[in-house]
PDB file of C-alpha atoms in Angstrom:
ATOM      1  CA  MET A   1       9.085 -32.460  -4.581  1.00  0.00           C
ATOM      2  CA  ILE A   2       8.646 -28.793  -5.284  1.00  0.00           C
ATOM      3  CA  ALA A   3       5.401 -28.632  -4.477  1.00  0.00           C
ATOM      4  CA  ASN A   4       6.354 -29.842  -0.592  1.00  0.00           C
ATOM      5  CA  VAL A   5       9.247 -27.337  -0.342  1.00  0.00           C
ATOM      6  CA  PHE A   6       7.845 -23.963  -2.028  1.00  0.00           C
ATOM      7  CA  PRO A   7       5.059 -22.032   0.342  1.00  0.00           C
ATOM      8  CA  PHE A   8       2.314 -21.951  -3.063  1.00  0.00           C
ATOM      9  CA  ARG A   9      -0.395 -20.747  -0.226  1.00  0.00           C
ATOM     10  CA  THR A  10       1.890 -18.139   0.920  1.00  0.00           C
ATOM     11  CA  VAL A  11       3.160 -16.596  -2.409  1.00  0.00           C
ATOM     12  CA  LEU A  12      -0.756 -16.917  -3.803  1.00  0.00           C
ATOM     13  CA  VAL A  13      -1.948 -14.965  -0.988  1.00  0.00           C
ATOM     14  CA  GLN A  14       1.107 -12.387  -1.762  1.00  0.00           C
ATOM     15  CA  VAL A  15       0.110 -12.312  -5.394  1.00  0.00           C
ATOM     16  CA  LEU A  16      -3.903 -11.669  -5.011  1.00  0.00           C
ATOM     17  CA  ILE A  17      -3.539  -9.072  -2.496  1.00  0.00           C
ATOM     18  CA  ILE A  18      -0.816  -6.954  -4.428  1.00  0.00           C
ATOM     19  CA  PHE A  19      -3.657  -7.373  -7.071  1.00  0.00           C
ATOM     20  CA  LEU A  20      -6.130  -6.262  -4.646  1.00  0.00           C
ATOM     21  CA  ALA A  21      -3.762  -2.806  -3.017  1.00  0.00           C
ATOM     22  CA  ILE A  22      -3.057  -1.948  -6.576  1.00  0.00           C
ATOM     23  CA  ALA A  23      -6.733  -1.672  -7.800  1.00  0.00           C
ATOM     24  CA  ILE A  24      -7.995   0.047  -4.503  1.00  0.00           C
ATOM     25  CA  GLU A  25      -4.694   2.721  -4.807  1.00  0.00           C
ATOM     26  CA  SER A  26      -5.151   3.242  -8.056  1.00  0.00           C
ATOM     27  CA  TRP A  27      -8.591   4.247  -7.955  1.00  0.00           C
ATOM     28  CA  PHE A  28      -7.791   6.586  -4.971  1.00  0.00           C
ATOM     29  CA  LEU A  29      -4.584   8.210  -6.333  1.00  0.00           C
ATOM     30  CA  GLN A  30      -7.306   8.649  -9.904  1.00  0.00           C
ATOM     31  CA  LYS A  31      -9.802  10.560  -7.912  1.00  0.00           C
ATOM     32  CA  LEU A  32      -8.272  12.256  -4.929  1.00  0.00           C
ATOM     33  CA  LEU A  33      -4.985  13.527  -7.224  1.00  0.00           C
ATOM     34  CA  LYS A  34      -6.658  14.130 -10.478  1.00  0.00           C
ATOM     35  CA  LEU A  35      -3.996  11.088 -12.832  1.00  0.00           C
ATOM     36  CA  GLY A  36      -4.925   9.493 -15.240  1.00  0.00           C
ATOM     37  CA  PRO A  37      -6.144   5.476 -15.029  1.00  0.00           C
ATOM     38  CA  LYS A  38      -2.765   3.924 -17.041  1.00  0.00           C
ATOM     39  CA  THR A  39      -0.804   6.331 -15.460  1.00  0.00           C
ATOM     40  CA  SER A  40      -2.404   5.743 -11.638  1.00  0.00           C
ATOM     41  CA  VAL A  41      -2.009   2.212 -11.877  1.00  0.00           C
ATOM     42  CA  GLU A  42       1.218   2.508 -13.398  1.00  0.00           C
ATOM     43  CA  TYR A  43       1.980   4.813 -10.024  1.00  0.00           C
ATOM     44  CA  THR A  44       0.915   1.290  -7.630  1.00  0.00           C
ATOM     45  CA  ALA A  45       2.404  -1.068  -9.091  1.00  0.00           C
ATOM     46  CA  ILE A  46       5.271  -0.078  -9.006  1.00  0.00           C
ATOM     47  CA  LEU A  47       5.332   1.823  -5.726  1.00  0.00           C
ATOM     48  CA  ASN A  48       3.081  -1.763  -4.317  1.00  0.00           C
ATOM     49  CA  LEU A  49       6.027  -4.032  -5.836  1.00  0.00           C
ATOM     50  CA  GLY A  50       8.572  -1.920  -5.159  1.00  0.00           C
ATOM     51  CA  CYS A  51       7.486  -2.219  -1.044  1.00  0.00           C
ATOM     52  CA  THR A  52       7.154  -5.956  -1.792  1.00  0.00           C
ATOM     53  CA  CYS A  53      10.212  -6.919  -2.725  1.00  0.00           C
ATOM     54  CA  VAL A  54      12.234  -4.992   0.182  1.00  0.00           C
ATOM     55  CA  GLY A  55       9.613  -5.850   2.677  1.00  0.00           C
ATOM     56  CA  TRP A  56      10.246  -9.547   1.678  1.00  0.00           C
ATOM     57  CA  LEU A  57      14.399  -9.151   1.286  1.00  0.00           C
ATOM     58  CA  VAL A  58      14.457  -6.928   4.563  1.00  0.00           C
ATOM     59  CA  PHE A  59      11.863 -10.204   5.820  1.00  0.00           C
ATOM     60  CA  PHE A  60      15.032 -12.750   5.150  1.00  0.00           C
ATOM     61  CA  GLY A  61      17.555 -10.561   6.485  1.00  0.00           C
ATOM     62  CA  ILE A  62      16.128 -10.044   9.816  1.00  0.00           C
ATOM     63  CA  GLU A  63      15.268 -13.319   9.703  1.00  0.00           C
ATOM     64  CA  SER A  64      18.571 -14.900   9.513  1.00  0.00           C
ATOM     65  CA  VAL A  65      19.553 -13.138  12.794  1.00  0.00           C
ATOM     66  CA  LEU A  66      17.173 -14.225  14.674  1.00  0.00           C
ATOM     67  CA  PRO A  67      16.973 -16.914  17.259  1.00  0.00           C
ATOM     68  CA  LYS A  68      16.695 -20.270  15.912  1.00  0.00           C
ATOM     69  CA  ASP A  69      13.254 -20.989  18.430  1.00  0.00           C
ATOM     70  CA  LEU A  70      11.789 -17.394  17.159  1.00  0.00           C
ATOM     71  CA  ARG A  71      13.347 -18.094  13.479  1.00  0.00           C
ATOM     72  CA  GLU A  72      10.885 -21.756  13.476  1.00  0.00           C
ATOM     73  CA  GLN A  73       8.258 -20.019  15.078  1.00  0.00           C
ATOM     74  CA  LEU A  74       8.191 -16.982  12.242  1.00  0.00           C
ATOM     75  CA  ILE A  75       7.906 -18.572   9.233  1.00  0.00           C
ATOM     76  CA  GLY A  76       6.187 -21.747  10.763  1.00  0.00           C
ATOM     77  CA  TYR A  77       3.853 -18.746  11.132  1.00  0.00           C
ATOM     78  CA  ILE A  78       4.357 -16.956   7.395  1.00  0.00           C
ATOM     79  CA  LEU A  79       4.789 -20.584   5.703  1.00  0.00           C
ATOM     80  CA  LEU A  80       1.828 -22.612   8.157  1.00  0.00           C
ATOM     81  CA  GLY A  81      -0.498 -20.039   9.294  1.00  0.00           C
ATOM     82  CA  GLY A  82      -1.826 -20.246  12.657  1.00  0.00           C
ATOM     83  CA  ASN A  83       0.754 -19.873  16.266  1.00  0.00           C
ATOM     84  CA  PRO A  84      -1.454 -18.386  19.708  1.00  0.00           C
ATOM     85  CA  ASN A  85       2.178 -17.366  20.716  1.00  0.00           C
ATOM     86  CA  ILE A  86       3.593 -14.686  18.142  1.00  0.00           C
ATOM     87  CA  TYR A  87       0.065 -13.077  17.425  1.00  0.00           C
ATOM     88  CA  PRO A  88       1.554  -9.548  19.910  1.00  0.00           C
ATOM     89  CA  THR A  89       5.137  -9.374  18.432  1.00  0.00           C
ATOM     90  CA  ILE A  90       3.264  -9.919  14.380  1.00  0.00           C
ATOM     91  CA  THR A  91       0.737  -7.634  15.033  1.00  0.00           C
ATOM     92  CA  THR A  92       3.186  -5.107  16.401  1.00  0.00           C
ATOM     93  CA  LEU A  93       5.625  -5.513  12.986  1.00  0.00           C
ATOM     94  CA  ALA A  94       1.816  -5.391  11.339  1.00  0.00           C
ATOM     95  CA  VAL A  95       1.344  -2.303  12.803  1.00  0.00           C
ATOM     96  CA  LEU A  96       5.117  -0.978  12.126  1.00  0.00           C
ATOM     97  CA  LEU A  97       5.092  -2.207   8.697  1.00  0.00           C
ATOM     98  CA  LEU A  98       2.140  -0.243   7.923  1.00  0.00           C
ATOM     99  CA  ALA A  99       3.579   3.205   8.717  1.00  0.00           C
ATOM    100  CA  ILE A 100       6.581   1.907   6.927  1.00  0.00           C
ATOM    101  CA  THR A 101       5.070   1.529   3.812  1.00  0.00           C
ATOM    102  CA  PHE A 102       3.065   4.457   3.444  1.00  0.00           C
ATOM    103  CA  LEU A 103       6.214   6.744   4.252  1.00  0.00           C
ATOM    104  CA  VAL A 104       7.841   4.486   1.110  1.00  0.00           C
ATOM    105  CA  LYS A 105       5.274   5.033  -1.096  1.00  0.00           C
ATOM    106  CA  TRP A 106       4.876   8.509  -0.310  1.00  0.00           C
ATOM    107  CA  GLN A 107       8.256   9.470  -0.622  1.00  0.00           C
ATOM    108  CA  GLY A 108       7.900   6.847  -3.731  1.00  0.00           C
ATOM    109  CA  LEU A 109       4.986   9.054  -5.763  1.00  0.00           C
ATOM    110  CA  ALA A 110       7.134  12.144  -4.982  1.00  0.00           C
ATOM    111  CA  ILE A 111      10.556  10.174  -6.401  1.00  0.00           C
ATOM    112  CA  ILE A 112       8.430   8.885  -9.299  1.00  0.00           C
ATOM    113  CA  GLU A 113       6.900  11.806 -10.806  1.00  0.00           C
ATOM    114  CA  ASN A 114       9.503  13.967 -10.465  1.00  0.00           C
ATOM    115  CA  TRP A 115      11.772  11.001 -13.000  1.00  0.00           C
ATOM    116  CA  VAL A 116       9.025  11.460 -15.024  1.00  0.00           C
ATOM    117  CA  LEU A 117       7.676  15.048 -15.147  1.00  0.00           C
ATOM    118  CA  GLY A 118      11.428  15.445 -15.331  1.00  0.00           C
ATOM    119  CA  ASN A 119      11.557  18.132 -12.452  1.00  0.00           C
ATOM    120  CA  LYS A 120       9.270  20.095 -13.813  1.00  0.00           C
ATOM    121  CA  LYS A 121       6.518  21.955 -12.108  1.00  0.00           C
ATOM    122  CA  ALA A 122       3.175  22.509 -13.938  1.00  0.00           C
ATOM    123  CA  SER A 123       1.826  25.475 -13.309  1.00  0.00           C
ATOM    124  CA  LYS A 124      -1.983  25.920 -12.160  1.00  0.00           C
ATOM    125  CA  PRO A 125      -4.700  27.651 -15.527  1.00  0.00           C
ATOM    126  CA  GLN A 126      -5.152  30.759 -14.543  1.00  0.00           C
ATOM    127  CA  PHE A 127      -9.315  31.905 -14.989  1.00  0.00           C
ATOM    128  CA  LEU A 128      -8.796  35.207 -16.799  1.00  0.00           C
ATOM    129  CA  GLY A 129     -12.937  35.110 -16.896  1.00  0.00           C
ATOM    130  CA  PRO A 130     -15.398  37.633 -15.373  1.00  0.00           C
ATOM    131  CA  PRO A 131     -15.947  37.721 -12.193  1.00  0.00           C
ATOM    132  CA  THR A 132     -19.304  35.582 -11.381  1.00  0.00           C
ATOM    133  CA  LEU A 133     -21.922  38.323  -8.961  1.00  0.00           C
ATOM    134  CA  THR A 134     -23.471  36.017  -7.447  1.00  0.00           C
ATOM    135  CA  ARG A 135     -23.670  36.037  -3.317  1.00  0.00           C
ATOM    136  CA  ARG A 136     -24.163  32.941  -2.360  1.00  0.00           C
ATOM    137  CA  PRO A 137     -21.230  31.542  -0.807  1.00  0.00           C
ATOM    138  CA  ILE A 138     -18.776  29.280  -2.353  1.00  0.00           C
ATOM    139  CA  LYS A 139     -19.788  25.711  -1.178  1.00  0.00           C
ATOM    140  CA  LYS A 140     -16.371  23.872   0.576  1.00  0.00           C
ATOM    141  CA  THR A 141     -15.843  20.123  -0.070  1.00  0.00           C
ATOM    142  CA  PHE A 142     -13.838  17.289   1.470  1.00  0.00           C
ATOM    143  CA  GLN A 143     -11.186  18.186  -1.073  1.00  0.00           C
ATOM    144  CA  VAL A 144      -7.673  15.498  -0.946  1.00  0.00           C
ATOM    145  CA  THR A 145      -5.145  17.510  -3.068  1.00  0.00           C
ATOM    146  CA  THR A 146      -1.248  16.704  -2.022  1.00  0.00           C
ATOM    147  CA  GLN A 147      -0.154  13.488  -2.074  1.00  0.00           C
ATOM    148  CA  PHE A 148       0.321  12.967   1.339  1.00  0.00           C
ATOM    149  CA  GLY A 149      -3.144  12.964   2.043  1.00  0.00           C
ATOM    150  CA  ALA A 150      -3.997  10.980  -1.406  1.00  0.00           C
ATOM    151  CA  VAL A 151      -1.803   8.028  -0.133  1.00  0.00           C
ATOM    152  CA  LEU A 152      -2.217   8.541   2.939  1.00  0.00           C
ATOM    153  CA  ILE A 153      -6.762   7.512   2.171  1.00  0.00           C
ATOM    154  CA  ALA A 154      -5.327   4.655  -0.434  1.00  0.00           C
ATOM    155  CA  HIS A 155      -2.676   2.884   1.646  1.00  0.00           C
ATOM    156  CA  THR A 156      -5.127   2.338   4.557  1.00  0.00           C
ATOM    157  CA  VAL A 157      -8.310   1.885   2.795  1.00  0.00           C
ATOM    158  CA  SER A 158      -5.984  -0.998   0.831  1.00  0.00           C
ATOM    159  CA  ASN A 159      -4.890  -2.595   3.801  1.00  0.00           C
ATOM    160  CA  PHE A 160      -7.735  -2.190   5.493  1.00  0.00           C
ATOM    161  CA  VAL A 161      -9.439  -4.499   2.832  1.00  0.00           C
ATOM    162  CA  ILE A 162      -6.528  -6.890   2.933  1.00  0.00           C
ATOM    163  CA  LEU A 163      -6.813  -7.124   6.323  1.00  0.00           C
ATOM    164  CA  THR A 164     -10.230  -8.287   6.425  1.00  0.00           C
ATOM    165  CA  VAL A 165      -9.592 -10.765   3.859  1.00  0.00           C
ATOM    166  CA  LEU A 166      -7.007 -11.904   5.286  1.00  0.00           C
ATOM    167  CA  PHE A 167      -9.249 -11.775   8.392  1.00  0.00           C
ATOM    168  CA  LEU A 168     -12.037 -13.417   6.616  1.00  0.00           C
ATOM    169  CA  GLN A 169      -9.382 -16.740   4.938  1.00  0.00           C
ATOM    170  CA  SER A 170      -8.079 -17.260   8.603  1.00  0.00           C
ATOM    171  CA  VAL A 171     -11.713 -17.912   9.601  1.00  0.00           C
ATOM    172  CA  ASN A 172     -12.619 -20.138   6.695  1.00  0.00           C
ATOM    173  CA  ASN A 173      -9.533 -22.282   8.598  1.00  0.00           C
TER     174      ASN A 173
END
């Protein structure tokens, strides 16, 4: 009986998406912000699980106030898949959610760091050695040292990979 009511496929896809996002985003945070592997996985797990839980709560809150026909279309799309009439609405919501979840993750990372560090800012080590005597110009490389840039890159890449996986899944069906 529960197999007919409970959306196993939707839950399984959501869990796999979360694991994929955590893996990708933690790698980027580890490389771009110089975090340890364990710390970056913990941070991205907290951020992604928090965004997912809040997202589902918002979804059920919005779903409860929608008109009946739109509610049926939305739930049918989420649980059963494809309804071409609702694609423009879903696309608009997806872009909006991409921006909102990025902002939540960016601010969430700052909150987590402040909580973990106890509002102590680590001072940058100063180099006290002799200056170099070479005339070569300093090689400038693209570096993302801000949390904003690191979270933006990690979030964008993970969402691109997730959308690619979901697109390939829809093509196979």
